[in-house]
Short mmCIF file of N, CA and C in Angstrom, two decimals:
data_model
loop_
_atom_site.label_atom_id
_atom_site.label_comp_id
_atom_site.label_asym_id
_atom_site.label_seq_id
_atom_site.Cartn_x
_atom_site.Cartn_y
_atom_site.Cartn_z
N MET A 7 -5.10 3.68 31.90
CA MET A 7 -4.29 4.71 31.27
C MET A 7 -4.90 5.10 29.93
N THR A 8 -4.67 6.31 29.55
CA THR A 8 -5.17 6.76 28.26
C THR A 8 -4.19 6.36 27.17
N ARG A 9 -4.65 6.39 25.94
CA ARG A 9 -3.78 6.09 24.81
C ARG A 9 -2.55 6.98 24.79
N LEU A 10 -2.74 8.26 25.06
CA LEU A 10 -1.64 9.21 25.00
C LEU A 10 -0.53 8.84 25.98
N LEU A 11 -0.91 8.37 27.17
CA LEU A 11 0.10 7.99 28.16
C LEU A 11 0.73 6.65 27.84
N ASP A 12 -0.04 5.73 27.27
CA ASP A 12 0.50 4.42 26.92
C ASP A 12 1.52 4.49 25.79
N PHE A 13 1.25 5.34 24.83
CA PHE A 13 2.10 5.44 23.65
C PHE A 13 2.31 6.91 23.36
N ASP A 14 3.26 7.51 24.04
CA ASP A 14 3.43 8.96 24.03
C ASP A 14 3.98 9.50 22.71
N LEU A 15 4.06 10.80 22.65
CA LEU A 15 4.48 11.50 21.44
C LEU A 15 5.87 11.07 20.98
N LEU A 16 6.80 10.95 21.91
CA LEU A 16 8.15 10.55 21.55
C LEU A 16 8.16 9.13 20.98
N ALA A 17 7.44 8.22 21.61
CA ALA A 17 7.39 6.84 21.12
C ALA A 17 6.79 6.78 19.72
N ARG A 18 5.72 7.52 19.49
CA ARG A 18 5.11 7.55 18.15
C ARG A 18 6.09 8.11 17.12
N THR A 19 6.81 9.16 17.50
CA THR A 19 7.77 9.76 16.57
C THR A 19 8.91 8.79 16.28
N GLU A 20 9.40 8.10 17.30
CA GLU A 20 10.49 7.15 17.09
C GLU A 20 10.05 5.96 16.24
N LEU A 21 8.83 5.46 16.47
CA LEU A 21 8.33 4.36 15.64
C LEU A 21 8.18 4.82 14.19
N LEU A 22 7.60 5.98 13.99
CA LEU A 22 7.44 6.49 12.62
C LEU A 22 8.81 6.69 11.96
N THR A 23 9.79 7.17 12.70
CA THR A 23 11.15 7.33 12.18
C THR A 23 11.71 5.98 11.75
N TYR A 24 11.51 4.97 12.58
CA TYR A 24 11.98 3.61 12.26
C TYR A 24 11.32 3.09 10.98
N LEU A 25 10.02 3.32 10.86
CA LEU A 25 9.31 2.84 9.67
C LEU A 25 9.74 3.58 8.41
N VAL A 26 9.95 4.88 8.52
CA VAL A 26 10.40 5.66 7.36
C VAL A 26 11.81 5.22 6.96
N ALA A 27 12.70 5.05 7.93
CA ALA A 27 14.06 4.59 7.63
C ALA A 27 14.03 3.19 7.01
N SER A 28 13.14 2.34 7.49
CA SER A 28 13.00 0.99 6.93
C SER A 28 12.50 1.06 5.49
N GLN A 29 11.57 1.97 5.23
CA GLN A 29 11.08 2.16 3.86
C GLN A 29 12.23 2.59 2.94
N LEU A 30 13.01 3.56 3.40
CA LEU A 30 14.13 4.05 2.60
C LEU A 30 15.19 2.96 2.37
N ALA A 31 15.42 2.14 3.39
CA ALA A 31 16.38 1.04 3.26
C ALA A 31 15.90 0.03 2.22
N MET A 32 14.63 -0.31 2.27
CA MET A 32 14.08 -1.27 1.30
C MET A 32 14.13 -0.70 -0.11
N ARG A 33 13.78 0.57 -0.23
CA ARG A 33 13.79 1.23 -1.54
C ARG A 33 15.21 1.23 -2.13
N GLU A 34 16.20 1.48 -1.29
CA GLU A 34 17.59 1.47 -1.75
C GLU A 34 18.02 0.07 -2.16
N LYS A 35 17.60 -0.92 -1.39
CA LYS A 35 18.04 -2.30 -1.63
C LYS A 35 17.35 -2.94 -2.83
N THR A 36 16.04 -2.70 -2.99
CA THR A 36 15.27 -3.43 -4.00
C THR A 36 14.64 -2.54 -5.08
N GLY A 37 14.62 -1.23 -4.84
CA GLY A 37 13.93 -0.35 -5.77
C GLY A 37 12.43 -0.29 -5.54
N ARG A 38 11.96 -0.95 -4.49
CA ARG A 38 10.53 -0.98 -4.15
C ARG A 38 10.34 -0.59 -2.70
N TRP A 39 9.14 -0.17 -2.38
CA TRP A 39 8.79 0.14 -0.99
C TRP A 39 8.43 -1.15 -0.26
N LEU A 40 8.41 -1.11 1.05
CA LEU A 40 8.02 -2.27 1.85
C LEU A 40 6.60 -2.70 1.51
N LYS A 41 6.38 -4.00 1.49
CA LYS A 41 5.02 -4.53 1.35
C LYS A 41 4.31 -4.36 2.69
N VAL A 42 3.00 -4.39 2.65
CA VAL A 42 2.19 -4.19 3.86
C VAL A 42 2.62 -5.14 4.97
N GLU A 43 2.81 -6.41 4.64
CA GLU A 43 3.17 -7.39 5.67
C GLU A 43 4.53 -7.07 6.30
N HIS A 44 5.44 -6.48 5.52
CA HIS A 44 6.74 -6.10 6.08
C HIS A 44 6.63 -4.87 6.97
N VAL A 45 5.73 -3.96 6.64
CA VAL A 45 5.50 -2.80 7.50
C VAL A 45 4.93 -3.27 8.84
N VAL A 46 3.98 -4.20 8.78
CA VAL A 46 3.39 -4.76 10.01
C VAL A 46 4.47 -5.45 10.83
N GLU A 47 5.29 -6.26 10.18
CA GLU A 47 6.38 -6.96 10.87
C GLU A 47 7.37 -5.97 11.49
N SER A 48 7.73 -4.93 10.76
CA SER A 48 8.65 -3.91 11.28
C SER A 48 8.06 -3.18 12.48
N THR A 49 6.77 -2.90 12.41
CA THR A 49 6.09 -2.24 13.53
C THR A 49 6.13 -3.11 14.77
N HIS A 50 5.80 -4.38 14.62
CA HIS A 50 5.81 -5.30 15.77
C HIS A 50 7.22 -5.47 16.32
N LEU A 51 8.21 -5.53 15.44
CA LEU A 51 9.60 -5.67 15.87
C LEU A 51 10.02 -4.47 16.70
N TRP A 52 9.72 -3.25 16.22
CA TRP A 52 10.09 -2.05 16.96
C TRP A 52 9.41 -2.02 18.33
N LEU A 53 8.15 -2.36 18.38
CA LEU A 53 7.42 -2.37 19.65
C LEU A 53 8.06 -3.34 20.64
N ARG A 54 8.41 -4.55 20.15
CA ARG A 54 9.05 -5.55 21.03
C ARG A 54 10.42 -5.07 21.51
N LEU A 55 11.23 -4.57 20.59
CA LEU A 55 12.58 -4.12 20.95
C LEU A 55 12.57 -2.97 21.94
N ASN A 56 11.53 -2.16 21.90
CA ASN A 56 11.46 -0.97 22.75
C ASN A 56 10.50 -1.13 23.93
N GLY A 57 9.96 -2.32 24.12
CA GLY A 57 9.08 -2.57 25.26
C GLY A 57 7.84 -1.71 25.27
N ARG A 58 7.31 -1.43 24.09
CA ARG A 58 6.13 -0.56 23.97
C ARG A 58 4.92 -1.35 23.51
N LYS A 59 3.76 -0.77 23.76
CA LYS A 59 2.50 -1.32 23.26
C LYS A 59 1.73 -0.19 22.61
N ALA A 60 1.06 -0.52 21.53
CA ALA A 60 0.22 0.47 20.85
C ALA A 60 -1.00 -0.26 20.32
N ASP A 61 -2.14 0.40 20.35
CA ASP A 61 -3.34 -0.26 19.83
C ASP A 61 -3.30 -0.28 18.30
N TRP A 62 -4.20 -1.02 17.71
CA TRP A 62 -4.18 -1.22 16.27
C TRP A 62 -4.33 0.10 15.51
N LEU A 63 -5.16 1.01 16.00
CA LEU A 63 -5.37 2.27 15.30
C LEU A 63 -4.09 3.11 15.27
N GLN A 64 -3.36 3.13 16.38
CA GLN A 64 -2.09 3.86 16.41
C GLN A 64 -1.09 3.24 15.44
N ARG A 65 -1.00 1.91 15.44
CA ARG A 65 -0.06 1.22 14.55
C ARG A 65 -0.39 1.47 13.08
N VAL A 66 -1.67 1.32 12.75
CA VAL A 66 -2.08 1.50 11.35
C VAL A 66 -1.88 2.94 10.90
N THR A 67 -2.21 3.89 11.76
CA THR A 67 -2.06 5.31 11.41
C THR A 67 -0.61 5.63 11.08
N LEU A 68 0.31 5.16 11.90
CA LEU A 68 1.73 5.43 11.66
C LEU A 68 2.25 4.66 10.45
N ALA A 69 1.85 3.41 10.33
CA ALA A 69 2.31 2.59 9.21
C ALA A 69 1.86 3.17 7.88
N CYS A 70 0.65 3.67 7.83
CA CYS A 70 0.12 4.26 6.59
C CYS A 70 0.87 5.53 6.20
N ARG A 71 1.36 6.24 7.16
CA ARG A 71 2.05 7.49 6.90
C ARG A 71 3.51 7.27 6.49
N ALA A 72 4.08 6.13 6.82
CA ALA A 72 5.53 5.91 6.65
C ALA A 72 6.00 6.02 5.21
N GLN A 73 5.33 5.37 4.27
CA GLN A 73 5.80 5.43 2.89
C GLN A 73 5.67 6.84 2.33
N TYR A 74 4.57 7.51 2.63
CA TYR A 74 4.38 8.88 2.17
C TYR A 74 5.52 9.78 2.66
N LEU A 75 5.86 9.66 3.94
CA LEU A 75 6.96 10.47 4.47
C LEU A 75 8.30 10.07 3.88
N ALA A 76 8.51 8.76 3.67
CA ALA A 76 9.76 8.30 3.06
C ALA A 76 9.92 8.89 1.66
N GLU A 77 8.84 8.90 0.89
CA GLU A 77 8.89 9.48 -0.45
C GLU A 77 9.26 10.96 -0.38
N ASN A 78 8.64 11.67 0.56
CA ASN A 78 8.91 13.10 0.69
C ASN A 78 10.31 13.40 1.21
N VAL A 79 10.78 12.61 2.16
CA VAL A 79 12.14 12.80 2.67
C VAL A 79 13.15 12.56 1.55
N ALA A 80 12.96 11.48 0.80
CA ALA A 80 13.88 11.16 -0.29
C ALA A 80 13.87 12.25 -1.36
N TRP A 81 12.72 12.81 -1.63
CA TRP A 81 12.60 13.84 -2.66
C TRP A 81 13.16 15.19 -2.20
N ALA A 82 12.85 15.58 -0.97
CA ALA A 82 13.18 16.93 -0.50
C ALA A 82 14.57 17.05 0.12
N SER A 83 15.16 15.95 0.48
CA SER A 83 16.43 15.99 1.21
C SER A 83 17.61 16.40 0.33
N GLN A 84 18.53 17.11 0.93
CA GLN A 84 19.81 17.40 0.28
C GLN A 84 20.68 16.13 0.29
N ARG A 85 20.36 15.23 1.20
CA ARG A 85 21.12 14.01 1.41
C ARG A 85 20.65 12.95 0.40
N ARG A 86 21.57 12.16 -0.08
CA ARG A 86 21.22 11.06 -0.96
C ARG A 86 21.11 9.81 -0.10
N TYR A 87 19.97 9.17 -0.12
CA TYR A 87 19.76 7.98 0.70
C TYR A 87 20.24 6.75 -0.07
N ASP A 88 21.57 6.64 -0.21
CA ASP A 88 22.18 5.52 -0.88
C ASP A 88 22.48 4.41 0.13
N ALA A 89 23.10 3.34 -0.34
CA ALA A 89 23.36 2.18 0.52
C ALA A 89 24.18 2.55 1.75
N LYS A 90 25.19 3.39 1.58
CA LYS A 90 26.05 3.77 2.70
C LYS A 90 25.28 4.58 3.74
N THR A 91 24.49 5.54 3.28
CA THR A 91 23.71 6.38 4.19
C THR A 91 22.68 5.55 4.95
N VAL A 92 21.98 4.69 4.22
CA VAL A 92 20.94 3.87 4.85
C VAL A 92 21.55 2.87 5.82
N ALA A 93 22.67 2.24 5.44
CA ALA A 93 23.33 1.28 6.34
C ALA A 93 23.80 1.96 7.61
N GLY A 94 24.27 3.20 7.51
CA GLY A 94 24.74 3.94 8.68
C GLY A 94 23.63 4.39 9.61
N ALA A 95 22.40 4.23 9.17
CA ALA A 95 21.26 4.65 9.99
C ALA A 95 20.89 3.61 11.04
N PHE A 96 21.34 2.38 10.86
CA PHE A 96 20.95 1.28 11.74
C PHE A 96 22.15 0.67 12.46
N PHE A 97 21.91 0.23 13.71
CA PHE A 97 22.87 -0.59 14.46
C PHE A 97 22.48 -2.03 14.21
N GLY A 98 23.31 -2.81 13.60
CA GLY A 98 23.04 -4.23 13.42
C GLY A 98 21.75 -4.51 12.66
N GLY A 99 21.28 -3.57 11.90
CA GLY A 99 20.08 -3.78 11.11
C GLY A 99 18.77 -3.66 11.85
N LEU A 100 18.81 -3.47 13.18
CA LEU A 100 17.57 -3.46 13.94
C LEU A 100 17.25 -2.13 14.61
N ARG A 101 18.23 -1.50 15.17
CA ARG A 101 17.99 -0.25 15.92
C ARG A 101 18.55 0.94 15.16
N LEU A 102 17.84 2.06 15.28
CA LEU A 102 18.30 3.28 14.62
C LEU A 102 19.43 3.92 15.41
N ASP A 103 20.37 4.50 14.68
CA ASP A 103 21.45 5.27 15.29
C ASP A 103 21.05 6.74 15.25
N PHE A 104 20.59 7.26 16.37
CA PHE A 104 20.11 8.63 16.43
C PHE A 104 21.24 9.66 16.39
N ARG A 105 22.48 9.20 16.25
CA ARG A 105 23.61 10.11 16.02
C ARG A 105 23.81 10.35 14.53
N SER A 106 23.20 9.51 13.71
CA SER A 106 23.34 9.62 12.26
C SER A 106 22.59 10.85 11.75
N PRO A 107 23.24 11.69 10.94
CA PRO A 107 22.55 12.86 10.38
C PRO A 107 21.30 12.47 9.58
N ALA A 108 21.35 11.33 8.90
CA ALA A 108 20.18 10.88 8.14
C ALA A 108 19.01 10.57 9.06
N VAL A 109 19.28 9.90 10.18
CA VAL A 109 18.22 9.57 11.13
C VAL A 109 17.67 10.84 11.77
N ILE A 110 18.53 11.77 12.09
CA ILE A 110 18.08 13.04 12.67
C ILE A 110 17.15 13.75 11.70
N GLU A 111 17.52 13.78 10.43
CA GLU A 111 16.68 14.42 9.42
C GLU A 111 15.31 13.73 9.32
N ILE A 112 15.31 12.40 9.32
CA ILE A 112 14.06 11.65 9.26
C ILE A 112 13.22 11.91 10.51
N PHE A 113 13.85 11.91 11.68
CA PHE A 113 13.15 12.15 12.94
C PHE A 113 12.46 13.51 12.92
N ILE A 114 13.16 14.54 12.45
CA ILE A 114 12.58 15.88 12.40
C ILE A 114 11.38 15.91 11.45
N ALA A 115 11.51 15.26 10.30
CA ALA A 115 10.39 15.20 9.36
C ALA A 115 9.20 14.47 9.97
N CYS A 116 9.47 13.40 10.70
CA CYS A 116 8.39 12.64 11.33
C CYS A 116 7.72 13.44 12.44
N ALA A 117 8.52 14.12 13.25
CA ALA A 117 7.95 14.94 14.33
C ALA A 117 7.07 16.05 13.77
N ALA A 118 7.47 16.62 12.65
CA ALA A 118 6.71 17.70 12.04
C ALA A 118 5.44 17.21 11.34
N ASN A 119 5.40 15.93 11.02
CA ASN A 119 4.27 15.38 10.26
C ASN A 119 3.56 14.25 10.98
N LEU A 120 3.67 14.22 12.28
CA LEU A 120 3.04 13.16 13.06
C LEU A 120 1.53 13.31 13.02
N PRO A 121 0.81 12.25 12.64
CA PRO A 121 -0.65 12.35 12.63
C PRO A 121 -1.21 12.43 14.04
N GLY A 122 -2.34 13.10 14.18
CA GLY A 122 -3.03 13.15 15.46
C GLY A 122 -2.43 14.10 16.46
N GLN A 123 -1.77 15.14 15.99
CA GLN A 123 -1.20 16.13 16.92
C GLN A 123 -2.31 16.83 17.67
N LEU A 124 -2.01 17.21 18.88
CA LEU A 124 -2.95 17.99 19.67
C LEU A 124 -2.96 19.43 19.18
N THR A 125 -4.12 20.03 19.16
CA THR A 125 -4.24 21.43 18.78
C THR A 125 -4.79 22.19 19.95
N PHE A 126 -4.16 23.29 20.30
CA PHE A 126 -4.60 24.10 21.42
C PHE A 126 -5.31 25.34 20.91
N LEU A 127 -6.41 25.67 21.55
CA LEU A 127 -7.15 26.88 21.19
C LEU A 127 -6.43 28.07 21.77
N ASP A 128 -6.46 29.19 21.05
CA ASP A 128 -5.87 30.38 21.64
C ASP A 128 -6.88 30.98 22.63
N LYS A 129 -6.40 31.79 23.53
CA LYS A 129 -7.23 32.32 24.62
C LYS A 129 -8.41 33.13 24.11
N SER A 130 -8.26 33.80 23.00
CA SER A 130 -9.34 34.65 22.50
C SER A 130 -10.55 33.83 22.07
N SER A 131 -10.35 32.57 21.64
CA SER A 131 -11.49 31.77 21.20
C SER A 131 -12.22 31.10 22.37
N THR A 132 -11.61 31.08 23.56
CA THR A 132 -12.27 30.47 24.71
C THR A 132 -12.99 31.49 25.57
N ALA A 133 -12.77 32.76 25.32
CA ALA A 133 -13.38 33.81 26.14
C ALA A 133 -14.80 34.10 25.73
#
């Protein structure tokens, strides 16, 4: 199987959403972003919980983007990512609640900023 089929666009977007939400939760709780080892741990946890596999390059690419996106979401959002908002984003601290407006906002930002998007040539450039 190819990488794209093993770890599809939706899975990459959901993992990135989880990492961004985790970054925002840590920032709210401690005033600091996740340390590298915690990002790695969060990535492995999400993969196990969701029965997914991703190669190291996919994991590193998404993990590196998570803090940058978290900073931008926190800055640009109309929503305040306070303790109540961040707590409502997770079920039992492990799984994201995709009914939460905060999670939906993060998911949209992640989908729009996912690294490695495919680019299609327009027909005029192939003729």
